[in-house]
mmCIF file of C-alpha atoms and ligand atoms in Angstrom:
data_model
loop_
_atom_site.group_PDB
_atom_site.id
_atom_site.type_symbol
_atom_site.label_atom_id
_atom_site.label_comp_id
_atom_site.label_asym_id
_atom_site.label_seq_id
_atom_site.Cartn_x
_atom_site.Cartn_y
_atom_site.Cartn_z
ATOM 1 C CA MET Z 66 0.000 0.000 0.000
ATOM 2 C CA LEU Z 67 1.403 3.390 -0.962
ATOM 3 C CA ALA Z 68 0.332 6.964 -0.337
ATOM 4 C CA GLU Z 69 -2.237 7.198 -3.115
ATOM 5 C CA ASN Z 70 -2.263 10.971 -3.305
ATOM 6 C CA MET Z 71 1.528 10.971 -3.810
ATOM 7 C CA VAL Z 72 1.314 8.280 -6.494
ATOM 8 C CA ALA Z 73 -1.312 10.369 -8.268
ATOM 9 C CA LEU Z 74 0.798 13.533 -7.988
ATOM 10 C CA GLY Z 75 3.886 11.751 -9.283
ATOM 11 C CA LYS Z 76 2.016 10.292 -12.251
ATOM 12 C CA ARG Z 77 0.250 13.489 -13.199
ATOM 13 C CA ARG Z 78 2.935 15.689 -14.682
ATOM 14 C CA SER Z 79 2.113 19.392 -14.638
ATOM 15 C CA THR Z 80 0.723 20.660 -17.950
ATOM 16 C CA ILE Z 81 3.797 22.890 -18.287
ATOM 17 C CA ARG Z 82 6.137 19.885 -17.982
ATOM 18 C CA GLU Z 83 3.901 17.943 -20.378
ATOM 19 C CA ILE Z 84 4.161 20.686 -23.013
ATOM 20 C CA PHE Z 85 7.889 21.054 -22.421
ATOM 21 C CA GLU Z 86 8.371 17.305 -23.064
ATOM 22 C CA TYR Z 87 6.141 17.495 -26.148
ATOM 23 C CA GLY Z 88 8.345 20.368 -27.389
ATOM 24 C CA ASN Z 89 11.446 18.212 -27.003
ATOM 25 C CA SER Z 90 9.943 15.337 -28.984
ATOM 26 C CA ARG Z 91 8.637 17.711 -31.651
ATOM 27 C CA ALA Z 92 12.097 19.299 -31.899
ATOM 28 C CA ALA Z 93 13.549 15.886 -32.678
ATOM 29 C CA GLU Z 94 11.094 15.638 -35.626
ATOM 30 C CA VAL Z 95 11.180 19.124 -37.147
ATOM 31 C CA GLY Z 96 14.302 20.720 -35.662
ATOM 32 C CA ARG Z 97 14.622 22.785 -32.481
ATOM 33 C CA GLU Z 98 14.540 26.068 -34.417
ATOM 34 C CA ASN Z 99 11.063 25.249 -35.754
ATOM 35 C CA VAL Z 100 9.458 24.689 -32.359
ATOM 36 C CA PHE Z 101 8.356 27.854 -30.559
ATOM 37 C CA ASP Z 102 8.296 26.731 -26.983
ATOM 38 C CA PHE Z 103 6.775 29.442 -24.798
ATOM 39 C CA SER Z 104 5.857 26.993 -22.053
ATOM 40 C CA ILE Z 105 8.465 27.148 -19.342
ATOM 41 C CA GLY Z 106 9.780 29.962 -17.120
ATOM 42 C CA ASN Z 107 13.436 29.003 -17.353
ATOM 43 C CA PRO Z 108 15.499 32.220 -17.608
ATOM 44 C CA ASN Z 109 17.415 32.342 -20.890
ATOM 45 C CA VAL Z 110 19.565 35.321 -19.879
ATOM 46 C CA PRO Z 111 22.868 34.156 -18.360
ATOM 47 C CA ALA Z 112 23.743 34.797 -14.716
ATOM 48 C CA PRO Z 113 25.884 37.925 -14.220
ATOM 49 C CA GLU Z 114 29.656 37.505 -14.604
ATOM 50 C CA SER Z 115 30.055 38.212 -10.868
ATOM 51 C CA VAL Z 116 28.238 34.924 -10.142
ATOM 52 C CA ARG Z 117 30.813 32.954 -12.123
ATOM 53 C CA GLN Z 118 33.626 34.801 -10.371
ATOM 54 C CA ALA Z 119 32.071 34.142 -6.946
ATOM 55 C CA ILE Z 120 31.775 30.414 -7.752
ATOM 56 C CA LEU Z 121 35.431 30.274 -8.836
ATOM 57 C CA ASP Z 122 36.619 32.150 -5.733
ATOM 58 C CA ILE Z 123 34.568 30.019 -3.362
ATOM 59 C CA ALA Z 124 35.669 26.785 -5.089
ATOM 60 C CA ALA Z 125 39.312 27.869 -4.829
ATOM 61 C CA GLY Z 126 38.951 28.534 -1.091
ATOM 62 C CA ASP Z 127 38.452 26.218 1.873
ATOM 63 C CA PRO Z 128 36.590 23.148 0.485
ATOM 64 C CA VAL Z 129 34.972 22.345 3.823
ATOM 65 C CA ALA Z 130 33.497 25.836 4.011
ATOM 66 C CA ALA Z 131 32.492 25.699 0.332
ATOM 67 C CA HIS Z 132 30.690 22.373 0.415
ATOM 68 C CA GLY Z 133 29.983 21.539 4.068
ATOM 69 C CA TYR Z 134 26.692 21.649 5.932
ATOM 70 C CA THR Z 135 25.771 25.050 7.302
ATOM 71 C CA SER Z 136 23.427 25.826 10.186
ATOM 72 C CA ALA Z 137 19.932 24.625 9.312
ATOM 73 C CA GLN Z 138 18.730 28.213 8.858
ATOM 74 C CA GLY Z 139 21.787 29.102 6.742
ATOM 75 C CA ASP Z 140 25.289 30.360 7.445
ATOM 76 C CA ALA Z 141 25.150 33.150 10.044
ATOM 77 C CA ALA Z 142 27.549 35.450 8.153
ATOM 78 C CA VAL Z 143 25.615 34.947 4.888
ATOM 79 C CA ARG Z 144 22.310 35.718 6.616
ATOM 80 C CA GLY Z 145 23.843 38.851 8.122
ATOM 81 C CA GLU Z 146 25.038 40.031 4.696
ATOM 82 C CA LEU Z 147 21.694 39.324 3.044
ATOM 83 C CA ALA Z 148 19.826 41.160 5.820
ATOM 84 C CA ALA Z 149 22.167 44.146 5.400
ATOM 85 C CA SER Z 150 21.510 44.104 1.659
ATOM 86 C CA ILE Z 151 17.712 44.089 2.237
ATOM 87 C CA ASN Z 152 18.081 46.950 4.749
ATOM 88 C CA ARG Z 153 20.079 49.073 2.293
ATOM 89 C CA ARG Z 154 17.361 48.653 -0.301
ATOM 90 C CA PHE Z 155 14.253 49.035 1.795
ATOM 91 C CA GLY Z 156 15.382 51.068 4.797
ATOM 92 C CA SER Z 157 14.454 48.199 7.138
ATOM 93 C CA ASP Z 158 16.417 47.046 10.194
ATOM 94 C CA TYR Z 159 16.424 43.262 9.899
ATOM 95 C CA THR Z 160 19.172 41.049 11.264
ATOM 96 C CA GLY Z 161 20.340 37.721 9.896
ATOM 97 C CA ASP Z 162 18.104 36.087 12.507
ATOM 98 C CA CYS Z 163 15.046 37.138 10.490
ATOM 99 C CA LEU Z 164 16.181 35.014 7.537
ATOM 100 C CA TYR Z 165 15.867 31.284 6.898
ATOM 101 C CA LEU Z 166 17.735 30.269 3.736
ATOM 102 C CA THR Z 167 16.040 27.767 1.457
ATOM 103 C CA ALA Z 168 16.326 25.775 -1.759
ATOM 104 C CA GLY Z 169 14.541 28.500 -3.767
ATOM 105 C CA ALA Z 170 11.073 29.994 -3.382
ATOM 106 C CA ALA Z 171 9.429 26.572 -3.741
ATOM 107 C CA ALA Z 172 11.061 25.397 -0.503
ATOM 108 C CA ALA Z 173 10.455 28.784 1.143
ATOM 109 C CA LEU Z 174 6.725 28.463 0.399
ATOM 110 C CA SER Z 175 6.546 24.804 1.415
ATOM 111 C CA VAL Z 176 8.136 25.390 4.827
ATOM 112 C CA THR Z 177 5.959 28.463 5.386
ATOM 113 C CA PHE Z 178 2.711 26.615 4.629
ATOM 114 C CA LYS Z 179 3.797 23.687 6.788
ATOM 115 C CA ALA Z 180 4.869 25.987 9.636
ATOM 116 C CA LEU Z 181 1.544 27.841 9.664
ATOM 117 C CA THR Z 182 -0.938 25.012 9.203
ATOM 118 C CA CYS Z 183 -3.198 23.860 12.046
ATOM 119 C CA PRO Z 184 -6.104 21.437 11.430
ATOM 120 C CA GLY Z 185 -8.893 23.102 9.443
ATOM 121 C CA ASP Z 186 -6.788 26.043 8.210
ATOM 122 C CA GLU Z 187 -7.384 27.684 4.851
ATOM 123 C CA PHE Z 188 -4.975 29.571 2.578
ATOM 124 C CA ILE Z 189 -6.203 32.031 -0.028
ATOM 125 C CA VAL Z 190 -4.572 32.421 -3.440
ATOM 126 C CA PHE Z 191 -5.495 34.857 -6.211
ATOM 127 C CA ALA Z 192 -6.186 33.630 -9.736
ATOM 128 C CA PRO Z 193 -4.266 33.567 -11.949
ATOM 129 C CA PHE Z 194 -1.726 31.867 -9.662
ATOM 130 C CA PHE Z 195 1.399 29.685 -9.770
ATOM 131 C CA PRO Z 196 -0.132 26.153 -9.861
ATOM 132 C CA GLU Z 197 2.341 24.674 -7.370
ATOM 133 C CA TYR Z 198 0.705 26.687 -4.558
ATOM 134 C CA GLN Z 199 -2.189 24.259 -4.589
ATOM 135 C CA CYS Z 200 0.157 21.287 -4.404
ATOM 136 C CA PHE Z 201 2.207 22.763 -1.531
ATOM 137 C CA ILE Z 202 -0.877 23.850 0.432
ATOM 138 C CA GLU Z 203 -3.098 20.796 -0.035
ATOM 139 C CA SER Z 204 -0.774 17.845 -0.542
ATOM 140 C CA GLY Z 205 2.216 19.296 1.356
ATOM 141 C CA ALA Z 206 0.704 21.049 4.356
ATOM 142 C CA GLY Z 207 -2.722 19.344 4.415
ATOM 143 C CA ALA Z 208 -4.603 22.660 4.410
ATOM 144 C CA LYS Z 209 -7.385 23.922 2.147
ATOM 145 C CA CYS Z 210 -6.516 26.127 -0.828
ATOM 146 C CA VAL Z 211 -9.207 28.720 -1.573
ATOM 147 C CA VAL Z 212 -9.037 30.493 -4.938
ATOM 148 C CA VAL Z 213 -10.178 34.099 -5.428
ATOM 149 C CA PRO Z 214 -11.422 34.553 -9.020
ATOM 150 C CA PRO Z 215 -9.525 37.115 -11.092
ATOM 151 C CA SER Z 216 -10.333 40.646 -12.000
ATOM 152 C CA VAL Z 217 -9.651 40.127 -15.706
ATOM 153 C CA ALA Z 218 -9.645 43.813 -16.664
ATOM 154 C CA ASP Z 219 -6.365 44.481 -14.862
ATOM 155 C CA PHE Z 220 -5.448 41.370 -12.809
ATOM 156 C CA GLN Z 221 -5.240 43.452 -9.648
ATOM 157 C CA ILE Z 222 -7.039 41.982 -6.615
ATOM 158 C CA ASN Z 223 -10.757 41.324 -6.932
ATOM 159 C CA PHE Z 224 -11.757 42.624 -3.486
ATOM 160 C CA GLU Z 225 -15.436 41.710 -3.752
ATOM 161 C CA GLU Z 226 -14.526 38.096 -4.412
ATOM 162 C CA LEU Z 227 -11.841 38.176 -1.708
ATOM 163 C CA ASP Z 228 -14.458 39.231 0.814
ATOM 164 C CA LYS Z 229 -16.479 36.095 0.033
ATOM 165 C CA CYS Z 230 -13.432 33.851 0.607
ATOM 166 C CA LEU Z 231 -12.232 35.245 3.959
ATOM 167 C CA ASN Z 232 -13.478 33.554 7.135
ATOM 168 C CA GLU Z 233 -12.265 32.644 10.619
ATOM 169 C CA LYS Z 234 -10.379 29.627 9.212
ATOM 170 C CA THR Z 235 -8.229 31.824 6.950
ATOM 171 C CA LYS Z 236 -4.639 31.427 8.110
ATOM 172 C CA ALA Z 237 -2.871 33.318 5.342
ATOM 173 C CA LEU Z 238 -3.105 34.791 1.850
ATOM 174 C CA VAL Z 239 -0.506 34.366 -0.868
ATOM 175 C CA ILE Z 240 0.312 37.218 -3.225
ATOM 176 C CA ASN Z 241 2.791 37.160 -6.086
ATOM 177 C CA SER Z 242 3.847 40.454 -7.606
ATOM 178 C CA PRO Z 243 5.206 40.715 -10.268
ATOM 179 C CA CYS Z 244 2.917 37.845 -11.088
ATOM 180 C CA ASN Z 245 3.437 34.538 -12.797
ATOM 181 C CA PRO Z 246 1.482 34.213 -15.121
ATOM 182 C CA SER Z 247 -0.026 37.706 -15.682
ATOM 183 C CA GLY Z 248 3.166 39.790 -15.372
ATOM 184 C CA VAL Z 249 1.101 42.327 -13.423
ATOM 185 C CA VAL Z 250 2.645 44.310 -10.548
ATOM 186 C CA TYR Z 251 0.276 45.068 -7.661
ATOM 187 C CA SER Z 252 -0.034 48.813 -7.231
ATOM 188 C CA GLU Z 253 0.589 50.558 -3.922
ATOM 189 C CA GLN Z 254 -3.162 51.232 -3.815
ATOM 190 C CA THR Z 255 -3.906 47.503 -4.080
ATOM 191 C CA ILE Z 256 -1.434 46.647 -1.304
ATOM 192 C CA CYS Z 257 -2.797 49.413 0.977
ATOM 193 C CA ARG Z 258 -6.377 48.244 0.463
ATOM 194 C CA LEU Z 259 -5.381 44.636 1.081
ATOM 195 C CA ALA Z 260 -3.580 45.635 4.298
ATOM 196 C CA GLN Z 261 -6.696 47.470 5.467
ATOM 197 C CA VAL Z 262 -8.945 44.472 4.769
ATOM 198 C CA LEU Z 263 -6.576 42.103 6.558
ATOM 199 C CA ASN Z 264 -6.196 44.364 9.594
ATOM 200 C CA GLU Z 265 -9.982 44.560 9.910
ATOM 201 C CA LYS Z 266 -10.519 40.837 9.432
ATOM 202 C CA SER Z 267 -7.687 39.871 11.823
ATOM 203 C CA LYS Z 268 -9.386 42.005 14.456
ATOM 204 C CA GLU Z 269 -12.812 40.583 13.707
ATOM 205 C CA TYR Z 270 -11.614 36.948 13.869
ATOM 206 C CA GLY Z 271 -9.336 37.537 16.852
ATOM 207 C CA HIS Z 272 -6.219 36.082 15.255
ATOM 208 C CA PRO Z 273 -3.607 37.318 12.792
ATOM 209 C CA ILE Z 274 -4.080 36.596 9.098
ATOM 210 C CA TYR Z 275 -0.608 36.316 7.596
ATOM 211 C CA LEU Z 276 0.249 37.638 4.156
ATOM 212 C CA ILE Z 277 2.788 35.507 2.295
ATOM 213 C CA SER Z 278 4.498 37.579 -0.359
ATOM 214 C CA ASP Z 279 6.045 35.292 -2.981
ATOM 215 C CA GLU Z 280 8.615 37.451 -4.745
ATOM 216 C CA PRO Z 281 10.868 35.564 -7.160
ATOM 217 C CA TYR Z 282 10.333 38.262 -9.818
ATOM 218 C CA ARG Z 283 10.820 41.302 -7.546
ATOM 219 C CA GLU Z 284 13.634 42.829 -9.622
ATOM 220 C CA ILE Z 285 12.224 41.924 -13.038
ATOM 221 C CA VAL Z 286 10.182 45.056 -13.747
ATOM 222 C CA TYR Z 287 9.964 47.473 -16.675
ATOM 223 C CA ASP Z 288 9.295 51.145 -17.357
ATOM 224 C CA GLY Z 289 10.294 52.119 -13.815
ATOM 225 C CA ALA Z 290 7.457 50.119 -12.199
ATOM 226 C CA GLU Z 291 7.681 50.168 -8.395
ATOM 227 C CA VAL Z 292 7.070 46.970 -6.436
ATOM 228 C CA PRO Z 293 5.838 47.971 -2.965
ATOM 229 C CA PHE Z 294 7.858 46.298 -0.183
ATOM 230 C CA VAL Z 295 4.938 44.526 1.469
ATOM 231 C CA PRO Z 296 6.232 44.355 5.116
ATOM 232 C CA HIS Z 297 6.177 48.178 5.118
ATOM 233 C CA TYR Z 298 2.402 48.075 4.502
ATOM 234 C CA TYR Z 299 1.227 45.061 6.515
ATOM 235 C CA MET Z 300 2.899 43.891 9.697
ATOM 236 C CA ASP Z 301 2.025 40.210 9.515
ATOM 237 C CA THR Z 302 3.858 39.663 6.237
ATOM 238 C CA ILE Z 303 6.201 36.765 5.494
ATOM 239 C CA VAL Z 304 8.402 37.169 2.406
ATOM 240 C CA CYS Z 305 9.404 34.175 0.271
ATOM 241 C CA TYR Z 306 12.221 35.140 -2.073
ATOM 242 C CA SER Z 307 14.391 33.402 -4.635
ATOM 243 C CA TYR Z 308 17.498 34.084 -6.718
ATOM 244 C CA SER Z 309 16.242 31.712 -9.452
ATOM 245 C CA LYS Z 310 15.033 34.511 -11.717
ATOM 246 C CA SER Z 311 16.876 37.643 -10.543
ATOM 247 C CA LEU Z 312 20.308 35.996 -10.857
ATOM 248 C CA SER Z 313 19.244 33.361 -13.442
ATOM 249 C CA LEU Z 314 20.106 30.500 -11.068
ATOM 250 C CA PRO Z 315 16.976 28.304 -11.094
ATOM 251 C CA GLY Z 316 18.850 25.016 -11.016
ATOM 252 C CA GLU Z 317 21.024 26.008 -8.075
ATOM 253 C CA ARG Z 318 18.088 26.276 -5.668
ATOM 254 C CA ILE Z 319 18.684 29.268 -3.438
ATOM 255 C CA GLY Z 320 16.261 31.660 -1.747
ATOM 256 C CA TYR Z 321 14.971 32.612 1.688
ATOM 257 C CA VAL Z 322 12.053 33.183 4.014
ATOM 258 C CA LEU Z 323 12.060 36.583 5.717
ATOM 259 C CA VAL Z 324 10.160 36.702 9.022
ATOM 260 C CA PRO Z 325 10.044 40.359 10.092
ATOM 261 C CA PRO Z 326 10.245 40.795 13.894
ATOM 262 C CA GLN Z 327 7.076 42.933 13.685
ATOM 263 C CA ALA Z 328 5.001 39.937 12.499
ATOM 264 C CA ALA Z 329 2.693 38.344 15.067
ATOM 265 C CA ASP Z 330 4.444 35.657 17.163
ATOM 266 C CA SER Z 331 7.569 36.173 15.049
ATOM 267 C CA ALA Z 332 9.927 34.210 17.325
ATOM 268 C CA ASP Z 333 7.664 31.156 17.349
ATOM 269 C CA LEU Z 334 6.900 31.598 13.664
ATOM 270 C CA TYR Z 335 10.630 31.534 12.872
ATOM 271 C CA ALA Z 336 11.028 28.451 15.081
ATOM 272 C CA ALA Z 337 8.099 26.777 13.275
ATOM 273 C CA ILE Z 338 9.751 27.481 9.927
ATOM 274 C CA CYS Z 339 12.978 25.860 11.185
ATOM 275 C CA GLY Z 340 10.871 22.930 12.438
ATOM 276 C CA ALA Z 341 9.078 22.580 9.111
ATOM 277 C CA GLY Z 342 12.406 22.643 7.253
ATOM 278 C CA ARG Z 343 13.576 19.837 9.502
ATOM 279 C CA VAL Z 344 10.454 17.730 8.981
ATOM 280 C CA LEU Z 345 10.654 18.203 5.214
ATOM 281 C CA GLY Z 346 14.306 17.139 5.251
ATOM 282 C CA TYR Z 347 15.817 20.295 3.777
ATOM 283 C CA VAL Z 348 18.816 20.115 6.192
ATOM 284 C CA CYS Z 349 20.269 23.387 4.880
ATOM 285 C CA ALA Z 350 20.143 25.432 1.683
ATOM 286 C CA PRO Z 351 22.883 24.647 -0.875
ATOM 287 C CA SER Z 352 26.053 25.721 0.833
ATOM 288 C CA MET Z 353 28.058 27.183 -2.042
ATOM 289 C CA PHE Z 354 25.124 29.161 -3.373
ATOM 290 C CA GLN Z 355 24.384 30.655 0.020
ATOM 291 C CA ARG Z 356 27.766 32.341 -0.335
ATOM 292 C CA VAL Z 357 27.237 33.221 -3.977
ATOM 293 C CA ALA Z 358 23.947 34.905 -3.050
ATOM 294 C CA ALA Z 359 25.644 36.903 -0.287
ATOM 295 C CA ARG Z 360 28.212 38.212 -2.775
ATOM 296 C CA CYS Z 361 25.820 38.940 -5.639
ATOM 297 C CA ALA Z 362 22.575 39.926 -3.860
ATOM 298 C CA ALA Z 363 22.669 43.483 -5.167
ATOM 299 C CA GLU Z 364 22.869 42.397 -8.818
ATOM 300 C CA THR Z 365 20.537 41.015 -11.444
ATOM 301 C CA ALA Z 366 20.878 39.273 -14.778
ATOM 302 C CA ASP Z 367 20.456 41.595 -17.770
ATOM 303 C CA ILE Z 368 16.705 42.151 -17.729
ATOM 304 C CA ARG Z 369 16.821 44.533 -20.725
ATOM 305 C CA ILE Z 370 16.509 41.425 -22.899
ATOM 306 C CA TYR Z 371 13.202 40.521 -21.270
ATOM 307 C CA ARG Z 372 11.924 44.038 -21.778
ATOM 308 C CA GLU Z 373 12.780 43.939 -25.459
ATOM 309 C CA ASN Z 374 10.953 40.592 -25.695
ATOM 310 C CA ARG Z 375 7.922 41.914 -23.846
ATOM 311 C CA ASP Z 376 7.666 44.962 -26.109
ATOM 312 C CA LEU Z 377 8.025 42.956 -29.288
ATOM 313 C CA LEU Z 378 5.471 40.348 -28.256
ATOM 314 C CA PHE Z 379 2.959 42.672 -26.604
ATOM 315 C CA GLU Z 380 2.952 45.165 -29.487
ATOM 316 C CA GLY Z 381 2.940 42.416 -32.112
ATOM 317 C CA LEU Z 382 0.061 40.482 -30.571
ATOM 318 C CA THR Z 383 -2.142 43.437 -29.698
ATOM 319 C CA LYS Z 384 -1.789 44.754 -33.264
ATOM 320 C CA MET Z 385 -3.079 41.394 -34.488
ATOM 321 C CA GLY Z 386 -6.137 41.736 -32.250
ATOM 322 C CA TYR Z 387 -5.093 39.645 -29.259
ATOM 323 C CA SER Z 388 -6.299 41.200 -26.043
ATOM 324 C CA CYS Z 389 -3.849 41.394 -23.162
ATOM 325 C CA VAL Z 390 -3.163 43.356 -19.957
ATOM 326 C CA LYS Z 391 0.261 44.975 -20.441
ATOM 327 C CA PRO Z 392 2.662 43.233 -18.070
ATOM 328 C CA GLU Z 393 4.980 45.449 -16.028
ATOM 329 C CA GLY Z 394 7.164 42.643 -14.769
ATOM 330 C CA ALA Z 395 8.235 38.969 -14.732
ATOM 331 C CA PHE Z 396 8.608 37.374 -18.177
ATOM 332 C CA TYR Z 397 5.100 36.255 -19.009
ATOM 333 C CA LEU Z 398 2.259 37.532 -21.140
ATOM 334 C CA PHE Z 399 -1.281 36.350 -20.353
ATOM 335 C CA PRO Z 400 -3.557 37.194 -23.295
ATOM 336 C CA GLN Z 401 -7.112 36.014 -23.775
ATOM 337 C CA SER Z 402 -7.368 32.884 -25.879
ATOM 338 C CA LEU Z 403 -9.234 33.407 -29.148
ATOM 339 C CA GLU Z 404 -11.852 30.854 -28.149
ATOM 340 C CA ALA Z 405 -13.407 30.348 -24.733
ATOM 341 C CA ASP Z 406 -11.854 26.883 -24.396
ATOM 342 C CA ASP Z 407 -8.204 27.758 -23.715
ATOM 343 C CA ARG Z 408 -7.101 24.119 -23.967
ATOM 344 C CA ALA Z 409 -8.618 23.818 -27.456
ATOM 345 C CA PHE Z 410 -6.905 27.093 -28.384
ATOM 346 C CA CYS Z 411 -3.531 25.726 -27.221
ATOM 347 C CA GLU Z 412 -4.120 22.578 -29.285
ATOM 348 C CA ARG Z 413 -4.765 24.690 -32.377
ATOM 349 C CA ALA Z 414 -1.642 26.776 -31.643
ATOM 350 C CA LYS Z 415 0.331 23.519 -31.611
ATOM 351 C CA GLN Z 416 -0.503 23.058 -35.294
ATOM 352 C CA TYR Z 417 1.845 26.018 -35.870
ATOM 353 C CA ASP Z 418 4.336 24.634 -33.352
ATOM 354 C CA LEU Z 419 3.461 27.447 -30.950
ATOM 355 C CA LEU Z 420 3.564 25.926 -27.472
ATOM 356 C CA LEU Z 421 1.443 27.877 -24.969
ATOM 357 C CA VAL Z 422 0.050 26.990 -21.546
ATOM 358 C CA PRO Z 423 -3.739 27.092 -20.939
ATOM 359 C CA GLY Z 424 -4.891 29.681 -18.404
ATOM 360 C CA THR Z 425 -7.089 27.022 -16.777
ATOM 361 C CA ASP Z 426 -3.915 25.675 -15.175
ATOM 362 C CA PHE Z 427 -3.495 29.017 -13.410
ATOM 363 C CA GLY Z 428 -7.134 29.268 -12.348
ATOM 364 C CA ALA Z 429 -8.023 31.702 -15.156
ATOM 365 C CA PRO Z 430 -9.768 29.919 -18.048
ATOM 366 C CA GLY Z 431 -10.059 31.775 -21.335
ATOM 367 C CA HIS Z 432 -6.419 32.893 -21.229
ATOM 368 C CA VAL Z 433 -3.051 31.463 -22.183
ATOM 369 C CA ARG Z 434 0.398 31.999 -20.736
ATOM 370 C CA ILE Z 435 3.246 32.893 -23.059
ATOM 371 C CA SER Z 436 6.616 32.675 -21.358
ATOM 372 C CA TYR Z 437 8.960 35.059 -23.179
ATOM 373 C CA CYS Z 438 12.287 34.197 -21.553
ATOM 374 C CA VAL Z 439 13.405 32.993 -24.983
ATOM 375 C CA HIS Z 440 15.713 34.364 -27.669
ATOM 376 C CA THR Z 441 14.340 37.559 -29.208
ATOM 377 C CA GLU Z 442 14.783 35.959 -32.627
ATOM 378 C CA THR Z 443 12.391 33.177 -31.583
ATOM 379 C CA ILE Z 444 9.713 35.814 -30.934
ATOM 380 C CA ARG Z 445 10.412 37.548 -34.275
ATOM 381 C CA ARG Z 446 9.965 34.260 -36.117
ATOM 382 C CA ALA Z 447 6.909 33.263 -34.066
ATOM 383 C CA LEU Z 448 4.915 36.456 -34.692
ATOM 384 C CA PRO Z 449 3.804 35.515 -38.241
ATOM 385 C CA LEU Z 450 2.573 32.194 -36.812
ATOM 386 C CA PHE Z 451 0.526 34.005 -34.172
ATOM 387 C CA ALA Z 452 -0.905 36.062 -37.070
ATOM 388 C CA LYS Z 453 -1.881 32.857 -38.936
ATOM 389 C CA LEU Z 454 -3.489 31.521 -35.779
ATOM 390 C CA ALA Z 455 -5.522 34.730 -35.411
ATOM 391 C CA ALA Z 456 -6.482 34.508 -39.095
ATOM 392 C CA ASP Z 457 -7.850 30.983 -38.526
ATOM 393 C CA TYR Z 458 -10.221 32.363 -35.917
ATOM 394 C CA ALA Z 459 -11.202 35.308 -38.101
ATOM 395 C CA GLU Z 460 -12.223 32.740 -40.724
ATOM 396 C CA ILE Z 461 -14.186 30.616 -38.247
ATOM 397 C CA GLN Z 462 -16.268 33.601 -37.114
HETATM 398 N N1 LIG K 111 6.724 31.224 -7.174
HETATM 399 C C1 LIG K 111 6.466 31.581 -8.441
HETATM 400 C C2 LIG K 111 5.388 32.572 -8.678
HETATM 401 C C3 LIG K 111 7.195 31.035 -9.499
HETATM 402 O O1 LIG K 111 6.919 31.426 -10.753
HETATM 403 C C4 LIG K 111 8.202 30.078 -9.222
HETATM 404 C C5 LIG K 111 8.952 29.444 -10.314
HETATM 405 O O2 LIG K 111 8.707 29.590 -11.477
HETATM 406 C C6 LIG K 111 8.429 29.736 -7.882
HETATM 407 C C7 LIG K 111 7.671 30.320 -6.887
HETATM 408 C C8 LIG K 111 9.465 28.738 -7.512
HETATM 409 O O3 LIG K 111 10.720 29.261 -7.806
HETATM 410 P P1 LIG K 111 12.076 28.633 -7.290
HETATM 411 O O4 LIG K 111 12.858 28.239 -8.487
HETATM 412 O O5 LIG K 111 12.748 29.739 -6.561
HETATM 413 O O6 LIG K 111 11.750 27.511 -6.392
#
């Protein structure tokens, strides 16, 4: 007898992985250059040169320090440096003891959900959302995942729908700005209104409602867009951060949980996060990349390439009649599909070797995600195919 839910999860590959694998097999048939794979959010911009230099320096130094275990919460000196870097940027006064280093944002989220969950608890996510939230919340932590339907006009928070989802069982909300998959950045107004709602509801229910801010795309913004630093607006915030996208290091698995001392029960919350990390067997975050992150925290990969891609794709598609909220960050576009059934639309797109992900997977049917962390040339060559796809629909109507 095995854990049936785990067997089912292991057998059911995510749609994104499914499409990615399809793309690989299709590439073997027609050539890689003829498959336009917009399915996966794997940064195509290389890590900054300073990352390579840091790796070389660390590898040339003391091998025990480079590769050994660190404290479970991460090396104390590294945590101190990362806290100082956060303080310089946001004018905060955190110490290294507010940080718990993790194997990327995925681990940061998993330990946070596990640390917070008591029997009967509910977590709220906002559609469109990163599909793994549901897996971490339900199958990982054993809590209920409640989805707030989207506000499709701008993909800011739909407060009327949020109001219907909040109740005394709500333990925390998850926000993700800049957002995967919409690319939308929550405005300061949205964050202020959310903080007000949560303060009122925490008071009404007699317990804190935490706000988990999942921020792997924090630095990937365009046109001077400002990403509000959420702990400045709402005290009971927990930040889950990752260097996967900002430093183009997704395979190296490095990130952190920030537990601000102002958050309710912060000392016990931090202890619970350490406990959850232990239960989940994380031991410590990758040792070498803890040190790389400390050295390179102030830098980012060259995001100008993503901006060029966004502009090319957004302008190209909207001119053809696709309807899309202009993304201010991350590297995704989330247009409406040209038929209500987004899965059928993705199947039709496949006929042109355009690989897109149905919005249904993100809790927002009628849309598709286009991941534009690809070569700019790929987008240039794909645009005429998007035009043909649109022409097919013009003919059908
Ligand atoms: N959160 C969001 C919104 C993401 O898009 C991703 C990865 O794509 C993650 C979390 C997990 O990132 P990491 O590689 O840091 O685990």
